[in-house]
GROMACS .gro file of C-alpha atoms in nm:
model
  427
    1MET     CA    1  -6.320   5.848   0.735
    2ALA     CA    2  -6.200   5.509   0.613
    3TRP     CA    3  -5.829   5.589   0.658
    4LYS     CA    4  -5.888   5.696   1.015
    5HIS     CA    5  -6.080   5.377   1.089
    6TRP     CA    6  -5.804   5.148   0.949
    7ALA     CA    7  -5.520   5.349   1.107
    8LEU     CA    8  -5.697   5.335   1.437
    9SER     CA    9  -5.752   4.960   1.404
   10LEU     CA   10  -5.381   4.919   1.330
   11LEU     CA   11  -5.286   5.088   1.655
   12LEU     CA   12  -5.293   4.830   1.919
   13SER     CA   13  -5.550   4.870   2.188
   14THR     CA   14  -5.395   5.003   2.510
   15ARG     CA   15  -5.647   4.841   2.739
   16ALA     CA   16  -5.504   4.676   3.045
   17LEU     CA   17  -5.409   4.309   3.022
   18SER     CA   18  -5.610   4.250   3.333
   19GLN     CA   19  -5.893   4.173   3.093
   20SER     CA   20  -5.725   3.835   3.038
   21THR     CA   21  -5.962   3.554   3.129
   22THR     CA   22  -5.799   3.221   3.044
   23PRO     CA   23  -5.442   3.093   2.982
   24SER     CA   24  -5.538   3.003   2.617
   25SER     CA   25  -5.682   3.352   2.556
   26PRO     CA   26  -5.462   3.600   2.748
   27LEU     CA   27  -5.612   3.904   2.559
   28PRO     CA   28  -5.965   4.006   2.475
   29ILE     CA   29  -6.085   3.831   2.164
   30ASN     CA   30  -6.055   4.133   1.936
   31ASP     CA   31  -5.684   4.168   2.042
   32THR     CA   32  -5.565   3.813   1.969
   33THR     CA   33  -5.410   3.925   1.645
   34LEU     CA   34  -5.209   4.174   1.837
   35LEU     CA   35  -5.063   3.939   2.100
   36TRP     CA   36  -4.723   3.898   1.936
   37GLY     CA   37  -4.518   4.156   1.767
   38PRO     CA   38  -4.173   4.323   1.738
   39TYR     CA   39  -4.255   4.486   2.076
   40ARG     CA   40  -3.891   4.538   2.165
   41PRO     CA   41  -3.833   4.849   1.948
   42ASN     CA   42  -3.496   4.936   2.099
   43LEU     CA   43  -3.359   4.629   1.915
   44TYR     CA   44  -3.301   4.580   1.549
   45PHE     CA   45  -3.530   4.277   1.567
   46GLY     CA   46  -3.688   4.154   1.896
   47LEU     CA   47  -4.019   3.967   1.931
   48ARG     CA   48  -4.233   3.924   2.240
   49PRO     CA   49  -4.600   3.905   2.337
   50ARG     CA   50  -4.793   4.178   2.517
   51LEU     CA   51  -4.760   3.989   2.835
   52PRO     CA   52  -4.561   4.061   3.153
   53ARG     CA   53  -4.264   3.833   3.238
   54SER     CA   54  -4.298   3.607   2.932
   55LEU     CA   55  -4.103   3.473   2.633
   56SER     CA   56  -3.889   3.703   2.429
   57THR     CA   57  -3.642   3.672   2.139
   58ALA     CA   58  -3.366   3.891   1.993
   59LEU     CA   59  -3.134   3.891   1.691
   60LEU     CA   60  -2.761   3.974   1.698
   61TRP     CA   61  -2.500   3.951   1.424
   62SER     CA   62  -2.148   4.044   1.325
   63ARG     CA   63  -1.891   3.979   1.058
   64VAL     CA   64  -1.615   3.737   1.180
   65GLU     CA   65  -1.340   3.762   0.922
   66ASP     CA   66  -1.073   3.901   1.157
   67PHE     CA   67  -1.015   3.911   1.533
   68GLN     CA   68  -1.088   4.283   1.571
   69ALA     CA   69  -1.427   4.311   1.402
   70VAL     CA   70  -1.638   4.129   1.662
   71GLN     CA   71  -1.540   4.368   1.943
   72HIS     CA   72  -1.713   4.660   1.778
   73ASN     CA   73  -1.948   4.512   1.514
   74VAL     CA   74  -2.194   4.296   1.706
   75ARG     CA   75  -2.538   4.442   1.633
   76TYR     CA   76  -2.813   4.420   1.894
   77THR     CA   77  -2.974   4.752   2.007
   78CYS     CA   78  -3.048   5.029   1.755
   79GLU     CA   79  -2.751   5.268   1.761
   80GLN     CA   80  -2.675   5.580   1.556
   81HIS     CA   81  -2.296   5.541   1.565
   82GLU     CA   82  -2.268   5.202   1.404
   83GLY     CA   83  -2.241   5.328   1.043
   84MET     CA   84  -2.575   5.192   0.920
   85ALA     CA   85  -2.684   5.297   0.565
   86GLY     CA   86  -3.039   5.290   0.701
   87TYR     CA   87  -3.283   5.054   0.875
   88GLY     CA   88  -3.654   5.025   0.928
   89TRP     CA   89  -3.976   4.850   0.828
   90ASP     CA   90  -4.053   4.852   0.454
   91VAL     CA   91  -4.409   4.736   0.521
   92TYR     CA   92  -4.569   4.645   0.852
   93ASP     CA   93  -4.924   4.575   0.970
   94PRO     CA   94  -4.948   4.498   1.345
   95ARG     CA   95  -5.214   4.235   1.280
   96THR     CA   96  -5.039   4.040   1.007
   97GLY     CA   97  -4.668   4.123   1.002
   98GLY     CA   98  -4.419   4.281   0.769
   99VAL     CA   99  -4.069   4.307   0.633
  100GLN     CA  100  -3.773   4.518   0.770
  101THR     CA  101  -3.440   4.592   0.609
  102VAL     CA  102  -3.118   4.684   0.795
  103ARG     CA  103  -2.853   4.805   0.561
  104ASP     CA  104  -2.544   4.726   0.769
  105LYS     CA  105  -2.255   4.891   0.584
  106GLY     CA  106  -2.012   4.829   0.867
  107ASN     CA  107  -2.063   4.451   0.853
  108GLY     CA  108  -2.086   4.446   0.476
  109VAL     CA  109  -2.430   4.277   0.477
  110ASP     CA  110  -2.797   4.380   0.438
  111MET     CA  111  -3.023   4.204   0.685
  112GLU     CA  112  -3.385   4.146   0.597
  113THR     CA  113  -3.613   4.031   0.882
  114SER     CA  114  -3.963   3.919   0.811
  115PHE     CA  115  -4.239   3.849   1.061
  116VAL     CA  116  -4.567   3.687   0.962
  117LYS     CA  117  -4.854   3.580   1.196
  118LEU     CA  118  -5.015   3.250   1.098
  119GLU     CA  119  -5.397   3.266   1.080
  120GLY     CA  120  -5.399   3.601   1.265
  121GLY     CA  121  -5.160   3.467   1.529
  122LYS     CA  122  -5.390   3.174   1.630
  123GLU     CA  123  -5.148   2.929   1.484
  124GLY     CA  124  -4.830   3.112   1.591
  125TRP     CA  125  -4.586   3.300   1.376
  126VAL     CA  126  -4.283   3.259   1.159
  127ALA     CA  127  -3.982   3.482   1.135
  128ARG     CA  128  -3.724   3.479   0.854
  129VAL     CA  129  -3.369   3.620   0.879
  130LYS     CA  130  -3.204   3.678   0.547
  131GLY     CA  131  -2.854   3.821   0.486
  132THR     CA  132  -2.716   3.948   0.154
  133PRO     CA  133  -2.356   4.069   0.119
  134ARG     CA  134  -2.336   4.435   0.010
  135GLU     CA  135  -2.163   4.530  -0.313
  136ASP     CA  136  -1.966   4.795  -0.124
  137ALA     CA  137  -1.848   4.559   0.146
  138VAL     CA  138  -1.494   4.616   0.259
  139LEU     CA  139  -1.344   4.270   0.271
  140GLY     CA  140  -1.177   4.154   0.586
  141ALA     CA  141  -0.846   3.971   0.609
  142GLY     CA  142  -1.019   3.638   0.600
  143SER     CA  143  -1.238   3.701   0.295
  144GLU     CA  144  -1.182   3.529  -0.030
  145GLY     CA  145  -1.376   3.524  -0.350
  146GLY     CA  146  -1.514   3.879  -0.348
  147VAL     CA  147  -1.808   4.005  -0.137
  148GLU     CA  148  -1.958   3.657  -0.145
  149GLY     CA  149  -1.675   3.556   0.091
  150VAL     CA  150  -1.806   3.775   0.372
  151LYS     CA  151  -1.839   3.569   0.685
  152THR     CA  152  -2.123   3.645   0.923
  153ALA     CA  153  -2.205   3.500   1.266
  154VAL     CA  154  -2.577   3.524   1.358
  155TRP     CA  155  -2.709   3.475   1.711
  156PHE     CA  156  -3.079   3.427   1.792
  157THR     CA  157  -3.163   3.451   2.163
  158VAL     CA  158  -3.462   3.301   2.343
  159GLY     CA  159  -3.530   3.437   2.692
  160MET     CA  160  -3.794   3.356   2.957
  161GLU     CA  161  -3.896   3.580   3.241
  162GLY     CA  162  -4.102   3.471   3.533
  163LEU     CA  163  -4.220   3.121   3.625
  164GLY     CA  164  -4.234   2.989   3.268
  165SER     CA  165  -3.986   2.749   3.124
  166VAL     CA  166  -3.817   2.690   2.790
  167GLU     CA  167  -3.572   2.409   2.704
  168ALA     CA  168  -3.361   2.316   2.406
  169VAL     CA  169  -3.471   1.954   2.357
  170GLY     CA  170  -3.262   1.882   2.049
  171GLY     CA  171  -3.265   1.879   1.676
  172GLU     CA  172  -3.439   1.666   1.431
  173GLU     CA  173  -3.582   1.358   1.601
  174GLY     CA  174  -3.437   1.472   1.937
  175GLU     CA  175  -3.077   1.475   1.815
  176ALA     CA  176  -2.838   1.625   2.070
  177ALA     CA  177  -2.492   1.588   1.905
  178GLU     CA  178  -2.189   1.709   2.101
  179ALA     CA  179  -2.051   1.885   1.802
  180GLY     CA  180  -2.369   2.087   1.739
  181PHE     CA  181  -2.702   2.026   1.579
  182ASP     CA  182  -2.706   1.911   1.222
  183GLY     CA  183  -3.044   2.045   1.100
  184GLU     CA  184  -3.321   2.216   1.286
  185VAL     CA  185  -3.310   2.309   1.658
  186VAL     CA  186  -3.618   2.261   1.870
  187PHE     CA  187  -3.717   2.437   2.186
  188THR     CA  188  -4.027   2.349   2.399
  189GLY     CA  189  -4.173   2.556   2.678
  190GLN     CA  190  -4.475   2.682   2.867
  191THR     CA  191  -4.604   2.984   3.052
  192THR     CA  192  -4.930   3.046   3.245
  193ASP     CA  193  -5.057   3.293   2.981
  194LEU     CA  194  -4.919   3.136   2.656
  195GLY     CA  195  -4.967   2.770   2.760
  196GLY     CA  196  -4.733   2.523   2.593
  197PHE     CA  197  -4.541   2.600   2.280
  198LYS     CA  198  -4.265   2.491   2.046
  199LEU     CA  199  -4.001   2.705   1.881
  200VAL     CA  200  -3.809   2.566   1.587
  201VAL     CA  201  -3.499   2.724   1.423
  202ARG     CA  202  -3.429   2.583   1.077
  203GLU     CA  203  -3.223   2.680   0.776
  204SER     CA  204  -3.395   2.747   0.447
  205GLY     CA  205  -3.263   2.809   0.102
  206SER     CA  206  -2.901   2.731  -0.001
  207ASN     CA  207  -2.652   2.831   0.264
  208SER     CA  208  -2.269   2.810   0.278
  209HIS     CA  209  -2.062   2.783   0.594
  210PRO     CA  210  -1.694   2.861   0.654
  211THR     CA  211  -1.436   2.585   0.632
  212HIS     CA  212  -1.072   2.562   0.735
  213ASN     CA  213  -0.797   2.315   0.809
  214HIS     CA  214  -0.748   2.387   1.178
  215PRO     CA  215  -0.801   2.076   1.408
  216SER     CA  216  -1.085   2.257   1.585
  217ALA     CA  217  -1.299   2.214   1.274
  218VAL     CA  218  -1.334   1.845   1.343
  219GLU     CA  219  -1.457   1.890   1.702
  220LYS     CA  220  -1.687   2.178   1.608
  221PRO     CA  221  -1.776   2.200   1.235
  222LEU     CA  222  -1.937   2.531   1.138
  223ASP     CA  223  -2.211   2.376   0.928
  224ARG     CA  224  -2.368   2.284   1.267
  225THR     CA  225  -2.588   2.498   1.483
  226PHE     CA  226  -2.466   2.564   1.840
  227VAL     CA  227  -2.693   2.628   2.138
  228HIS     CA  228  -2.573   2.760   2.477
  229SER     CA  229  -2.843   2.733   2.750
  230LEU     CA  230  -2.789   2.940   3.064
  231GLN     CA  231  -2.963   3.038   3.385
  232VAL     CA  232  -2.905   3.408   3.445
  233PRO     CA  233  -3.059   3.657   3.686
  234GLU     CA  234  -3.398   3.771   3.549
  235GLU     CA  235  -3.298   4.136   3.568
  236ALA     CA  236  -3.006   4.061   3.334
  237LEU     CA  237  -3.200   3.895   3.053
  238TRP     CA  238  -3.213   4.210   2.854
  239GLN     CA  239  -2.825   4.213   2.835
  240ALA     CA  240  -2.810   3.956   2.565
  241LYS     CA  241  -2.497   4.108   2.412
  242ALA     CA  242  -2.305   4.093   2.741
  243ILE     CA  243  -2.418   3.736   2.792
  244LEU     CA  244  -2.308   3.645   2.443
  245PHE     CA  245  -1.969   3.792   2.495
  246GLY     CA  246  -1.932   3.591   2.814
  247SER     CA  247  -1.996   3.268   2.623
  248LEU     CA  248  -1.753   3.369   2.350
  249LYS     CA  249  -1.481   3.442   2.600
  250THR     CA  250  -1.511   3.103   2.754
  251THR     CA  251  -1.461   2.947   2.411
  252ILE     CA  252  -1.165   3.175   2.337
  253ASP     CA  253  -1.000   3.080   2.669
  254SER     CA  254  -1.042   2.717   2.600
  255TYR     CA  255  -0.883   2.749   2.261
  256VAL     CA  256  -0.592   2.948   2.405
  257THR     CA  257  -0.538   2.670   2.658
  258GLU     CA  258  -0.557   2.397   2.397
  259TYR     CA  259  -0.374   2.550   2.107
  260THR     CA  260  -0.188   2.853   2.252
  261GLU     CA  261  -0.224   3.211   2.120
  262ALA     CA  262   0.022   3.137   1.834
  263LYS     CA  263  -0.187   2.851   1.689
  264MET     CA  264  -0.543   2.980   1.740
  265PRO     CA  265  -0.823   2.871   1.509
  266PRO     CA  266  -0.937   3.131   1.250
  267PRO     CA  267  -1.165   3.403   1.388
  268TRP     CA  268  -1.483   3.256   1.243
  269GLN     CA  269  -1.403   2.944   1.445
  270THR     CA  270  -1.277   3.125   1.754
  271TYR     CA  271  -1.586   3.340   1.786
  272THR     CA  272  -1.833   3.061   1.858
  273ILE     CA  273  -2.043   3.002   2.167
  274GLN     CA  274  -2.016   2.686   2.381
  275HIS     CA  275  -2.255   2.412   2.270
  276ARG     CA  276  -2.438   2.333   2.590
  277PRO     CA  277  -2.808   2.287   2.507
  278GLY     CA  278  -3.059   2.210   2.782
  279GLN     CA  279  -3.263   2.395   3.040
  280GLY     CA  280  -3.232   2.760   3.131
  281ASN     CA  281  -3.401   3.099   3.103
  282MET     CA  282  -3.164   3.225   2.829
  283HIS     CA  283  -3.070   3.030   2.517
  284ILE     CA  284  -2.829   3.154   2.249
  285VAL     CA  285  -2.842   2.993   1.909
  286GLN     CA  286  -2.544   3.052   1.673
  287LYS     CA  287  -2.514   2.998   1.303
  288THR     CA  288  -2.207   3.103   1.096
  289PHE     CA  289  -2.234   3.170   0.720
  290THR     CA  290  -2.027   3.256   0.419
  291GLY     CA  291  -2.195   3.489   0.172
  292ALA     CA  292  -2.573   3.505   0.148
  293PHE     CA  293  -2.783   3.313   0.398
  294GLN     CA  294  -3.132   3.251   0.520
  295PHE     CA  295  -3.295   3.079   0.814
  296ASP     CA  296  -3.644   3.068   0.973
  297VAL     CA  297  -3.788   3.062   1.325
  298VAL     CA  298  -4.126   2.911   1.370
  299TYR     CA  299  -4.336   2.954   1.688
  300THR     CA  300  -4.629   2.716   1.739
  301PRO     CA  301  -4.870   2.703   2.032
  302ALA     CA  302  -4.939   2.361   2.178
  303SER     CA  303  -5.302   2.397   2.091
  304VAL     CA  304  -5.215   2.373   1.717
  305ALA     CA  305  -5.204   2.007   1.614
  306THR     CA  306  -4.992   2.054   1.304
  307PRO     CA  307  -4.707   2.304   1.318
  308PHE     CA  308  -4.657   2.525   1.010
  309SER     CA  309  -4.467   2.355   0.735
  310GLY     CA  310  -4.570   2.560   0.436
  311ASP     CA  311  -4.384   2.798   0.207
  312VAL     CA  312  -4.249   3.084   0.418
  313THR     CA  313  -4.165   3.284   0.110
  314ARG     CA  314  -4.524   3.264  -0.007
  315ALA     CA  315  -4.656   3.367   0.331
  316ILE     CA  316  -4.421   3.669   0.330
  317VAL     CA  317  -4.523   3.774  -0.022
  318ARG     CA  318  -4.896   3.735   0.071
  319THR     CA  319  -4.851   3.957   0.382
  320MET     CA  320  -4.680   4.228   0.171
  321LYS     CA  321  -4.945   4.217  -0.105
  322THR     CA  322  -5.223   4.241   0.151
  323PHE     CA  323  -5.062   4.544   0.312
  324ASP     CA  324  -5.015   4.713  -0.031
  325MET     CA  325  -5.377   4.653  -0.129
  326LYS     CA  326  -5.518   4.786   0.191
  327TYR     CA  327  -5.276   5.081   0.205
  328ASP     CA  328  -5.357   5.173  -0.154
  329THR     CA  329  -5.725   5.168  -0.077
  330VAL     CA  330  -5.731   5.387   0.233
  331LEU     CA  331  -5.401   5.571   0.261
  332LYS     CA  332  -5.268   5.611  -0.091
  333PRO     CA  333  -5.090   5.943  -0.138
  334GLN     CA  334  -5.296   6.196  -0.339
  335ALA     CA  335  -5.193   6.427  -0.621
  336PRO     CA  336  -4.943   6.583  -0.667
  337PHE     CA  337  -4.777   6.312  -0.462
  338GLY     CA  338  -4.898   6.020  -0.666
  339GLY     CA  339  -4.561   5.877  -0.791
  340GLU     CA  340  -4.418   5.542  -0.691
  341ALA     CA  341  -4.144   5.711  -0.485
  342TYR     CA  342  -4.407   5.895  -0.276
  343ALA     CA  343  -4.600   5.571  -0.217
  344ARG     CA  344  -4.285   5.390  -0.110
  345PHE     CA  345  -4.189   5.667   0.123
  346SER     CA  346  -4.531   5.696   0.287
  347LYS     CA  347  -4.555   5.316   0.333
  348ASN     CA  348  -4.221   5.314   0.498
  349LEU     CA  349  -4.298   5.604   0.722
  350PHE     CA  350  -4.632   5.461   0.828
  351SER     CA  351  -4.481   5.110   0.888
  352ASN     CA  352  -4.210   5.254   1.109
  353LEU     CA  353  -4.468   5.448   1.317
  354VAL     CA  354  -4.668   5.135   1.396
  355GLY     CA  355  -4.358   4.911   1.390
  356GLY     CA  356  -4.207   5.118   1.661
  357ILE     CA  357  -4.475   5.025   1.919
  358GLY     CA  358  -4.326   4.852   2.218
  359TYR     CA  359  -4.450   4.665   2.530
  360PHE     CA  360  -4.284   4.737   2.863
  361HIS     CA  361  -4.355   4.607   3.209
  362GLY     CA  362  -4.204   4.684   3.547
  363ASP     CA  363  -4.188   4.923   3.843
  364GLN     CA  364  -4.128   5.291   3.824
  365LEU     CA  365  -3.972   5.534   4.067
  366ILE     CA  366  -4.207   5.820   4.167
  367ASP     CA  367  -4.159   6.114   4.397
  368ARG     CA  368  -4.503   6.208   4.531
  369SER     CA  369  -4.378   6.463   4.783
  370ALA     CA  370  -4.518   6.753   4.578
  371ASP     CA  371  -4.217   6.960   4.693
  372PRO     CA  372  -4.264   7.326   4.587
  373ALA     CA  373  -3.916   7.320   4.434
  374TYR     CA  374  -4.050   7.108   4.150
  375GLU     CA  375  -4.277   7.405   4.046
  376GLU     CA  376  -3.951   7.572   3.921
  377GLU     CA  377  -4.077   7.921   3.994
  378SER     CA  378  -3.770   8.086   4.151
  379GLU     CA  379  -3.465   8.203   3.964
  380GLY     CA  380  -3.241   7.934   4.104
  381PHE     CA  381  -3.499   7.658   4.053
  382TRP     CA  382  -3.250   7.406   3.927
  383GLN     CA  383  -3.058   7.424   4.252
  384GLU     CA  384  -3.375   7.385   4.458
  385THR     CA  385  -3.493   7.101   4.237
  386ALA     CA  386  -3.152   6.923   4.277
  387GLU     CA  387  -3.174   6.962   4.656
  388ALA     CA  388  -3.527   6.820   4.662
  389ARG     CA  389  -3.419   6.521   4.446
  390ALA     CA  390  -3.117   6.462   4.676
  391MET     CA  391  -3.353   6.387   4.959
  392ASN     CA  392  -3.440   6.056   4.782
  393ARG     CA  393  -3.815   6.059   4.852
  394ALA     CA  394  -3.896   5.871   4.544
  395GLN     CA  395  -4.038   5.518   4.592
  396LEU     CA  396  -4.093   5.223   4.369
  397GLU     CA  397  -4.451   5.172   4.257
  398GLY     CA  398  -4.600   4.907   4.032
  399PRO     CA  399  -4.564   4.691   3.842
  400TYR     CA  400  -4.716   4.880   3.553
  401GLU     CA  401  -4.759   4.802   3.182
  402LEU     CA  402  -4.670   5.053   2.909
  403PHE     CA  403  -4.771   5.010   2.551
  404THR     CA  404  -4.640   5.301   2.338
  405SER     CA  405  -4.456   5.396   2.032
  406ILE     CA  406  -4.072   5.438   2.059
  407PRO     CA  407  -3.919   5.559   1.740
  408THR     CA  408  -3.569   5.412   1.689
  409ALA     CA  409  -3.492   5.520   1.332
  410VAL     CA  410  -3.351   5.846   1.212
  411LEU     CA  411  -3.632   6.026   1.035
  412PRO     CA  412  -3.575   6.220   0.712
  413LYS     CA  413  -3.521   6.587   0.748
  414ARG     CA  414  -3.833   6.809   0.775
  415VAL     CA  415  -4.046   6.521   0.901
  416LEU     CA  416  -4.211   6.649   1.212
  417VAL     CA  417  -4.304   6.375   1.463
  418GLY     CA  418  -4.314   6.437   1.837
  419ARG     CA  419  -4.527   6.375   2.140
  420GLY     CA  420  -4.688   6.715   2.096
  421VAL     CA  421  -4.759   6.674   1.728
  422PRO     CA  422  -4.992   6.369   1.673
  423SER     CA  423  -4.966   6.215   1.333
  424PRO     CA  424  -5.277   6.098   1.145
  425ALA     CA  425  -5.183   5.735   1.223
  426TYR     CA  426  -5.256   5.802   1.595
  427ARG     CA  427  -5.588   5.978   1.556
   0.00000   0.00000   0.00000
């Protein structure tokens, strides 16, 4: 059936990456469109390739209107206790990209993250991060002018595992201002599998940035972009939130020393990272906004002579229209479920199934003792099993690669999805 063929084609091939043949083509030719994706499904938005020990990115954000908000409102991993009004992919095709919406009631902002592969991924990809203040936003102590006064700090991290390298080389024309980058921020790097690449973070649209009269604004104006480059243990790269807090604490301590606790800058100035761009395996990019905002991240392989400079909005709209046309052709809900609400619901459900696919790499701990206690046949099997495990006979094996779906969203009631109940999308 047509729908089975398309659904199967959307599900990324699980063949081993050992089929890689050359650095410029790390995956079999029919899988090149599937190299990059939001393969960090435990994060609200995290991109990486299907390659071990490679480049990865993540998005974090928080409102910064008072000194208490940041401690509890920095978003990073998908959590059910953060007061979200909902989050998930509105449309998503693993071969072309899609659009996700995070309705962050706690931070008073709706985050829209878009991901588009350029020429099937051959020319890289572009991601857009867009924030819109919510009408029901509860204003913080530092907000003025209604919900448009909501102040949001956004952090975009760039991490590198293994022997590859990535470096913040500056802004436009190699600018490396001490007070932050005025304009786009450029990273260059290379890995054995990806080859050389460039990553550019640039603002798009009309953005506003917080202002104030504290002396710290002169040294570190908030209309600039700050970059903190660090070298951290590879096993700690996934702890971007903790690394971010460490950078923020250093800034806070320096302000306390310079101005004393009684004369601190406002919170949106206090909660800024150190601006120390350069080499490292972890780079944090910070932008701080007032009201609605938007910025883009463009990844370009070194093999592409001309980096993407087109209309990102048009590329996103084209991706969404292509998804809708294909979906309506092969997976359109049938009567009596033919209304627009059913179509929107089914597209959202399908997009989150395939958008929840993640790539994982590493060792696993396996107990191959085949202890009879693990058969759980006696009445006190849990005690025997605990005793068997206490003998610590498990050993590390690997490394292995795992490519699987990891749902992170809360599914609507009465929707049955489980490992033992395959959905049509996986057949």
